[in-house]
mmCIF file of C-alpha atoms in Angstrom:
data_model
loop_
_atom_site.group_PDB
_atom_site.id
_atom_site.type_symbol
_atom_site.label_atom_id
_atom_site.label_comp_id
_atom_site.label_asym_id
_atom_site.label_seq_id
_atom_site.Cartn_x
_atom_site.Cartn_y
_atom_site.Cartn_z
ATOM 1 C CA MET A 1 148.472 173.438 30.688
ATOM 2 C CA MET A 2 146.587 171.907 27.742
ATOM 3 C CA THR A 3 147.488 168.329 26.848
ATOM 4 C CA LEU A 4 146.988 167.073 23.326
ATOM 5 C CA GLU A 5 145.400 163.662 23.071
ATOM 6 C CA GLY A 6 146.207 161.193 20.370
ATOM 7 C CA PRO A 7 143.606 159.978 17.882
ATOM 8 C CA GLY A 8 143.332 156.569 19.544
ATOM 9 C CA LEU A 9 142.573 158.021 22.977
ATOM 10 C CA VAL A 10 139.904 160.335 21.539
ATOM 11 C CA GLU A 11 138.247 157.482 19.682
ATOM 12 C CA ARG A 12 138.157 155.360 22.857
ATOM 13 C CA LYS A 13 136.559 158.208 24.827
ATOM 14 C CA ILE A 14 133.956 158.777 22.116
ATOM 15 C CA ARG A 15 133.229 155.039 22.053
ATOM 16 C CA ARG A 16 132.733 154.991 25.854
ATOM 17 C CA LEU A 17 130.472 158.034 25.620
ATOM 18 C CA ASP A 18 128.414 156.349 22.906
ATOM 19 C CA GLU A 19 128.126 153.234 25.071
ATOM 20 C CA LYS A 20 126.849 155.311 28.006
ATOM 21 C CA VAL A 21 124.246 156.959 25.776
ATOM 22 C CA MET A 22 123.130 153.568 24.449
ATOM 23 C CA ILE A 23 122.801 152.187 27.984
ATOM 24 C CA LYS A 24 120.746 155.225 28.970
ATOM 25 C CA LYS A 25 118.522 154.793 25.910
ATOM 26 C CA LYS A 26 118.031 151.106 26.672
ATOM 27 C CA ARG A 27 117.046 151.894 30.248
ATOM 28 C CA THR A 28 114.609 154.540 29.021
ATOM 29 C CA ARG A 29 113.039 152.131 26.549
ATOM 30 C CA ARG A 30 112.708 149.515 29.280
ATOM 31 C CA ARG A 31 110.750 151.932 31.477
ATOM 32 C CA ILE A 32 108.467 152.891 28.610
ATOM 33 C CA ARG A 33 107.852 149.265 27.721
ATOM 34 C CA VAL A 34 106.164 148.702 31.081
ATOM 35 C CA LEU A 35 103.582 151.318 30.156
ATOM 36 C CA LYS A 36 102.525 149.603 26.952
ATOM 37 C CA ARG A 37 98.864 148.659 26.739
ATOM 38 C CA PRO A 38 98.145 145.336 28.474
ATOM 39 C CA LEU A 39 95.506 144.318 25.923
ATOM 40 C CA GLN A 40 96.316 143.189 22.437
ATOM 41 C CA ALA A 41 94.046 144.717 19.811
ATOM 42 C CA VAL A 42 93.807 141.572 17.703
ATOM 43 C CA ALA A 43 90.775 141.444 15.417
ATOM 44 C CA SER A 44 87.832 139.525 16.891
ATOM 45 C CA VAL A 45 85.348 137.968 14.496
ATOM 46 C CA THR A 46 82.989 137.232 17.388
ATOM 47 C CA LEU A 47 82.980 140.815 18.681
ATOM 48 C CA GLN A 48 82.319 142.107 15.172
ATOM 49 C CA ARG A 49 79.454 139.630 14.795
ATOM 50 C CA LEU A 50 78.033 140.809 18.121
ATOM 51 C CA TYR A 51 78.081 144.417 16.955
ATOM 52 C CA ASP A 52 76.579 143.584 13.548
ATOM 53 C CA THR A 53 73.791 141.592 15.198
ATOM 54 C CA CYS A 54 73.023 144.402 17.659
ATOM 55 C CA LEU A 55 72.449 146.719 14.700
ATOM 56 C CA GLY A 56 69.557 144.534 13.605
ATOM 57 C CA VAL A 57 68.249 143.526 17.044
ATOM 58 C CA PHE A 58 67.861 146.920 18.739
ATOM 59 C CA LYS A 59 65.290 149.049 16.937
ATOM 60 C CA GLY A 60 65.278 152.072 19.227
ATOM 61 C CA ILE A 61 63.288 153.555 22.088
ATOM 62 C CA GLY A 62 60.165 151.675 23.154
ATOM 63 C CA THR A 63 61.001 148.401 21.408
ATOM 64 C CA VAL A 64 61.958 145.030 22.892
ATOM 65 C CA PRO A 65 63.949 142.436 20.917
ATOM 66 C CA THR A 66 61.865 139.545 19.602
ATOM 67 C CA PRO A 67 62.354 136.088 21.192
ATOM 68 C CA LEU A 68 64.190 134.966 18.043
ATOM 69 C CA ASN A 69 66.584 137.929 18.242
ATOM 70 C CA VAL A 70 67.126 137.376 21.976
ATOM 71 C CA LYS A 71 68.090 133.792 21.233
ATOM 72 C CA LYS A 72 70.402 134.874 18.405
ATOM 73 C CA LEU A 73 72.187 137.497 20.512
ATOM 74 C CA SER A 74 72.416 135.214 23.549
ATOM 75 C CA HIS A 75 74.029 132.497 21.438
ATOM 76 C CA ILE A 76 76.756 134.884 20.266
ATOM 77 C CA LEU A 77 77.422 136.080 23.824
ATOM 78 C CA ASP A 78 77.433 132.512 25.191
ATOM 79 C CA CYS A 79 80.286 131.726 22.809
ATOM 80 C CA MET A 80 82.318 134.831 23.626
ATOM 81 C CA LYS A 81 85.667 134.431 25.346
ATOM 82 C CA PRO A 82 87.773 136.988 27.255
ATOM 83 C CA GLU A 83 90.156 137.152 24.298
ATOM 84 C CA ASP A 84 87.345 138.537 22.122
ATOM 85 C CA VAL A 85 87.576 141.817 24.047
ATOM 86 C CA GLY A 86 91.333 141.663 24.630
ATOM 87 C CA LEU A 87 91.361 140.131 28.126
ATOM 88 C CA ARG A 88 93.715 137.473 29.476
ATOM 89 C CA GLU A 89 93.873 135.563 32.742
ATOM 90 C CA ASP A 90 97.496 136.600 33.301
ATOM 91 C CA LEU A 91 96.619 140.300 33.641
ATOM 92 C CA ASP A 92 97.439 141.586 37.126
ATOM 93 C CA PHE A 93 93.819 142.597 37.743
ATOM 94 C CA PHE A 94 92.623 138.978 37.651
ATOM 95 C CA LYS A 95 95.329 137.701 39.986
ATOM 96 C CA THR A 96 93.466 137.348 43.271
ATOM 97 C CA LYS A 97 96.526 137.822 45.502
ATOM 98 C CA THR A 98 97.591 141.025 43.761
ATOM 99 C CA ASN A 99 94.044 142.355 43.819
ATOM 100 C CA SER A 100 93.400 141.604 47.487
ATOM 101 C CA VAL A 101 96.695 143.107 48.621
ATOM 102 C CA GLN A 102 95.872 146.378 46.912
ATOM 103 C CA GLY A 103 92.524 146.482 48.728
ATOM 104 C CA ASN A 104 90.802 148.137 45.787
ATOM 105 C CA THR A 105 87.024 147.625 45.561
ATOM 106 C CA ARG A 106 86.193 150.383 43.098
ATOM 107 C CA VAL A 107 84.466 149.325 39.884
ATOM 108 C CA THR A 108 85.887 150.369 36.525
ATOM 109 C CA TYR A 109 84.241 150.270 33.132
ATOM 110 C CA ALA A 110 85.156 150.721 29.490
ATOM 111 C CA THR A 111 82.784 151.489 26.625
ATOM 112 C CA ILE A 112 83.402 149.443 23.505
ATOM 113 C CA HIS A 113 80.681 151.196 21.528
ATOM 114 C CA ARG A 114 77.703 153.432 22.214
ATOM 115 C CA CYS A 115 75.013 154.712 19.902
ATOM 116 C CA GLN A 116 71.395 155.793 20.238
ATOM 117 C CA ASN A 117 69.999 152.249 20.107
ATOM 118 C CA PHE A 118 72.494 150.225 22.162
ATOM 119 C CA SER A 119 75.799 150.199 24.007
ATOM 120 C CA LEU A 120 78.525 147.614 24.594
ATOM 121 C CA CYS A 121 80.409 147.997 27.906
ATOM 122 C CA ILE A 122 82.815 145.980 30.026
ATOM 123 C CA PHE A 123 82.676 146.278 33.817
ATOM 124 C CA PHE A 124 85.712 145.309 35.907
ATOM 125 C CA LEU A 125 84.952 144.408 39.522
ATOM 126 C CA PRO A 126 87.765 143.680 42.002
ATOM 127 C CA ALA A 127 87.077 141.009 44.607
ATOM 128 C CA SER A 128 84.382 142.182 47.095
ATOM 129 C CA ALA A 129 83.329 145.054 44.806
ATOM 130 C CA VAL A 130 79.613 145.743 44.452
ATOM 131 C CA ILE A 131 77.421 147.373 41.836
ATOM 132 C CA PRO A 132 74.473 148.218 44.107
ATOM 133 C CA LEU A 133 70.867 147.286 43.414
ATOM 134 C CA HIS A 134 69.762 149.406 40.440
ATOM 135 C CA ASN A 135 67.182 149.401 37.655
ATOM 136 C CA HIS A 136 67.181 149.545 33.844
ATOM 137 C CA PRO A 137 64.137 151.602 32.800
ATOM 138 C CA GLU A 138 62.727 150.648 29.376
ATOM 139 C CA MET A 139 65.849 148.613 28.627
ATOM 140 C CA THR A 140 66.739 145.096 27.588
ATOM 141 C CA VAL A 141 70.104 144.022 28.985
ATOM 142 C CA PHE A 142 72.314 141.047 28.136
ATOM 143 C CA SER A 143 75.013 140.369 30.767
ATOM 144 C CA LYS A 144 77.835 137.955 29.987
ATOM 145 C CA LEU A 145 80.276 137.075 32.770
ATOM 146 C CA LEU A 146 83.589 136.718 30.948
ATOM 147 C CA MET A 147 85.891 136.068 33.905
ATOM 148 C CA GLY A 148 85.572 135.416 37.635
ATOM 149 C CA THR A 149 82.881 134.401 40.111
ATOM 150 C CA MET A 150 80.003 136.731 40.892
ATOM 151 C CA ALA A 151 76.837 136.733 43.010
ATOM 152 C CA ILE A 152 73.794 138.278 41.318
ATOM 153 C CA LYS A 153 70.558 139.261 43.021
ATOM 154 C CA ALA A 154 67.640 140.417 40.868
ATOM 155 C CA TYR A 155 64.062 141.583 41.416
ATOM 156 C CA ASP A 156 60.982 142.475 39.369
ATOM 157 C CA TRP A 157 58.225 144.797 40.572
ATOM 158 C CA VAL A 158 54.988 143.284 41.835
ATOM 159 C CA HIS A 159 51.941 145.069 40.348
ATOM 160 C CA PRO A 160 49.745 146.970 40.983
ATOM 161 C CA PHE A 161 51.450 149.797 42.850
ATOM 162 C CA ASN A 162 49.536 152.643 44.526
ATOM 163 C CA GLY A 163 52.489 155.044 44.438
ATOM 164 C CA TYR A 164 52.014 156.318 48.000
ATOM 165 C CA SER A 165 54.369 154.072 49.941
ATOM 166 C CA MET A 166 58.074 154.843 50.350
ATOM 167 C CA ARG A 167 58.815 151.202 49.652
ATOM 168 C CA ARG A 168 57.484 148.906 46.987
ATOM 169 C CA LEU A 169 57.016 145.142 46.827
ATOM 170 C CA ALA A 170 59.229 143.176 44.448
ATOM 171 C CA LYS A 171 59.579 139.502 43.609
ATOM 172 C CA LEU A 172 63.015 137.918 43.834
ATOM 173 C CA LYS A 173 63.904 136.500 40.414
ATOM 174 C CA ALA A 174 67.467 135.408 41.104
ATOM 175 C CA ASP A 175 69.885 135.095 43.998
ATOM 176 C CA THR A 176 72.629 133.002 42.466
ATOM 177 C CA THR A 177 76.376 132.695 42.141
ATOM 178 C CA PHE A 178 77.836 132.435 38.631
ATOM 179 C CA THR A 179 81.318 131.362 37.584
ATOM 180 C CA ALA A 180 82.684 131.977 34.091
ATOM 181 C CA PRO A 181 82.217 130.465 31.597
ATOM 182 C CA CYS A 182 78.443 130.517 31.984
ATOM 183 C CA ASP A 183 75.293 131.368 30.029
ATOM 184 C CA THR A 184 74.216 134.928 29.345
ATOM 185 C CA CYS A 185 71.676 136.573 31.668
ATOM 186 C CA VAL A 186 68.879 138.544 29.975
ATOM 187 C CA LEU A 187 66.575 141.061 31.621
ATOM 188 C CA TYR A 188 63.678 142.948 30.066
ATOM 189 C CA PRO A 189 61.999 146.305 30.787
ATOM 190 C CA THR A 190 59.433 144.729 33.155
ATOM 191 C CA SER A 191 60.646 141.166 33.702
ATOM 192 C CA GLY A 192 63.653 138.891 33.992
ATOM 193 C CA GLY A 193 65.116 140.712 37.011
ATOM 194 C CA ASN A 194 65.202 144.311 35.760
ATOM 195 C CA ILE A 195 66.491 145.497 39.148
ATOM 196 C CA HIS A 196 69.734 143.732 39.977
ATOM 197 C CA GLU A 197 72.913 143.809 42.049
ATOM 198 C CA PHE A 198 76.395 142.487 41.192
ATOM 199 C CA ARG A 199 78.731 141.365 43.966
ATOM 200 C CA ALA A 200 82.179 140.105 42.956
ATOM 201 C CA ILE A 201 83.524 137.100 44.835
ATOM 202 C CA THR A 202 86.723 137.073 42.786
ATOM 203 C CA PRO A 203 87.964 139.710 40.305
ATOM 204 C CA CYS A 204 85.392 139.767 37.509
ATOM 205 C CA ALA A 205 84.833 141.107 34.022
ATOM 206 C CA VAL A 206 81.263 141.468 32.736
ATOM 207 C CA LEU A 207 80.239 142.379 29.207
ATOM 208 C CA ASP A 208 76.915 144.243 29.082
ATOM 209 C CA VAL A 209 74.848 144.785 25.958
ATOM 210 C CA ILE A 210 72.215 147.419 26.759
ATOM 211 C CA GLY A 211 69.448 148.562 24.453
ATOM 212 C CA PRO A 212 68.652 151.363 24.526
ATOM 213 C CA PRO A 213 71.404 152.776 26.805
ATOM 214 C CA TYR A 214 70.854 155.026 29.814
ATOM 215 C CA SER A 215 69.859 158.541 28.805
ATOM 216 C CA HIS A 216 68.973 161.459 31.055
ATOM 217 C CA ASP A 217 67.465 163.359 28.124
ATOM 218 C CA HIS A 218 65.054 160.507 27.392
ATOM 219 C CA GLY A 219 64.122 159.810 31.033
ATOM 220 C CA ARG A 220 66.169 156.634 31.382
ATOM 221 C CA ASP A 221 68.088 157.541 34.529
ATOM 222 C CA CYS A 222 69.459 154.858 36.829
ATOM 223 C CA SER A 223 67.741 154.544 40.232
ATOM 224 C CA TYR A 224 69.207 152.729 43.240
ATOM 225 C CA TYR A 225 67.399 150.722 45.910
ATOM 226 C CA LYS A 226 67.756 149.194 49.341
ATOM 227 C CA ASP A 227 66.062 145.829 49.833
ATOM 228 C CA THR A 228 64.633 144.428 53.069
ATOM 229 C CA PRO A 229 62.974 141.042 53.677
ATOM 230 C CA PHE A 230 59.240 140.758 53.110
ATOM 231 C CA SER A 231 56.923 141.222 56.102
ATOM 232 C CA VAL A 232 53.131 141.245 56.366
ATOM 233 C CA LEU A 233 51.467 144.607 55.770
ATOM 234 C CA SER A 234 49.504 146.132 58.633
ATOM 235 C CA ASP A 235 46.583 147.225 56.445
ATOM 236 C CA GLY A 236 45.837 143.661 55.316
ATOM 237 C CA GLU A 237 45.064 144.439 51.657
ATOM 238 C CA GLU A 238 43.640 141.469 49.768
ATOM 239 C CA PHE A 239 46.189 141.987 47.009
ATOM 240 C CA PHE A 240 48.949 140.707 49.300
ATOM 241 C CA THR A 241 47.159 137.515 50.391
ATOM 242 C CA GLU A 242 49.083 135.342 47.952
ATOM 243 C CA VAL A 243 52.353 137.034 48.847
ATOM 244 C CA LYS A 244 51.705 136.517 52.561
ATOM 245 C CA ASN A 245 51.120 132.818 51.945
ATOM 246 C CA GLU A 246 54.332 132.435 49.959
ATOM 247 C CA GLY A 247 56.430 134.557 52.322
ATOM 248 C CA ARG A 248 59.857 133.857 50.880
ATOM 249 C CA GLY A 249 60.836 135.085 47.451
ATOM 250 C CA TYR A 250 59.685 138.687 47.961
ATOM 251 C CA GLY A 251 61.280 141.832 49.312
ATOM 252 C CA TRP A 252 60.624 145.498 49.923
ATOM 253 C CA LEU A 253 62.578 147.900 47.737
ATOM 254 C CA GLU A 254 63.048 151.506 48.747
ATOM 255 C CA GLU A 255 64.670 154.018 46.416
ATOM 256 C CA ILE A 256 67.759 155.648 47.908
ATOM 257 C CA GLU A 257 70.227 158.382 47.045
ATOM 258 C CA ILE A 258 73.089 157.423 44.752
ATOM 259 C CA PRO A 259 75.316 155.210 46.945
ATOM 260 C CA GLN A 260 79.048 155.704 47.168
ATOM 261 C CA GLU A 261 79.653 152.169 45.859
ATOM 262 C CA SER A 262 78.054 153.158 42.551
ATOM 263 C CA GLU A 263 80.872 155.579 41.722
ATOM 264 C CA MET A 264 83.027 154.106 38.968
ATOM 265 C CA ASP A 265 86.249 154.899 37.180
ATOM 266 C CA VAL A 266 86.262 155.120 33.403
ATOM 267 C CA ILE A 267 89.094 153.693 31.330
ATOM 268 C CA GLU A 268 89.693 153.580 27.614
ATOM 269 C CA TYR A 269 88.689 150.383 25.840
ATOM 270 C CA MET A 270 91.892 148.878 24.457
ATOM 271 C CA GLY A 271 90.699 145.611 22.983
ATOM 272 C CA PRO A 272 89.916 144.640 19.395
ATOM 273 C CA GLU A 273 88.306 147.367 17.343
ATOM 274 C CA ILE A 274 84.903 147.194 15.651
ATOM 275 C CA ASN A 275 84.404 148.063 12.018
ATOM 276 C CA ILE A 276 81.586 150.612 12.019
ATOM 277 C CA PRO A 277 79.881 151.273 8.689
ATOM 278 C CA ASP A 278 79.764 154.836 7.404
ATOM 279 C CA SER A 279 76.470 156.492 8.249
#
């Protein structure tokens, strides 16, 4: 039997239905809000100045920035703060307890900008993560530790090299721990620690300015190495007399297959944007 409802009862039911829909919408919005980008894309004058300076500093393949340009670029990077690329200390990634519980040691990186002459990248290393010993052929690299504590080991090749041995002698240029904020590290195509390793002690963020960037088409592939302590050669070549006398500060580097630790995840850069002039 159908019962007719009065206008007041119908209105109350519609009101309750509307309230349920609103509650559902609010809950839905709350879930979506969690997924919002963690970085705030607020304009960064410093990041824009870094990009503009790179345009004039990096002249292309086969060129190395002049000492004056190295100083200019290093000064900008020395003054850079995490906020300039949208990072904050309160992000979950940089909370040591959260990071260690997850047990994640995989490196992640985001590309801010890449062109033929240079690239700007941020590398995120959880605690205990490693970017294995690798080289930067024909490149000049500026590394700025923005957040965290990191151990860096770096080598340069010792010349000459006969090309017949599986391992090659290198001089240790750095074996140091850095804590942000700190000065920018600069390496050159044949000096300054061109072959280096990053090992994160706490969660870290590193901004790299690389010129020119890696390129398979132009023969600038990344090679990886295993290092072992220096020991006296059996053939007794005169070239190694000075090295034998010094002993410490040298190591043998042997090129290896791409290690598993070198595999990285790529994420979208979500910090302040750069104004790129029309070409």
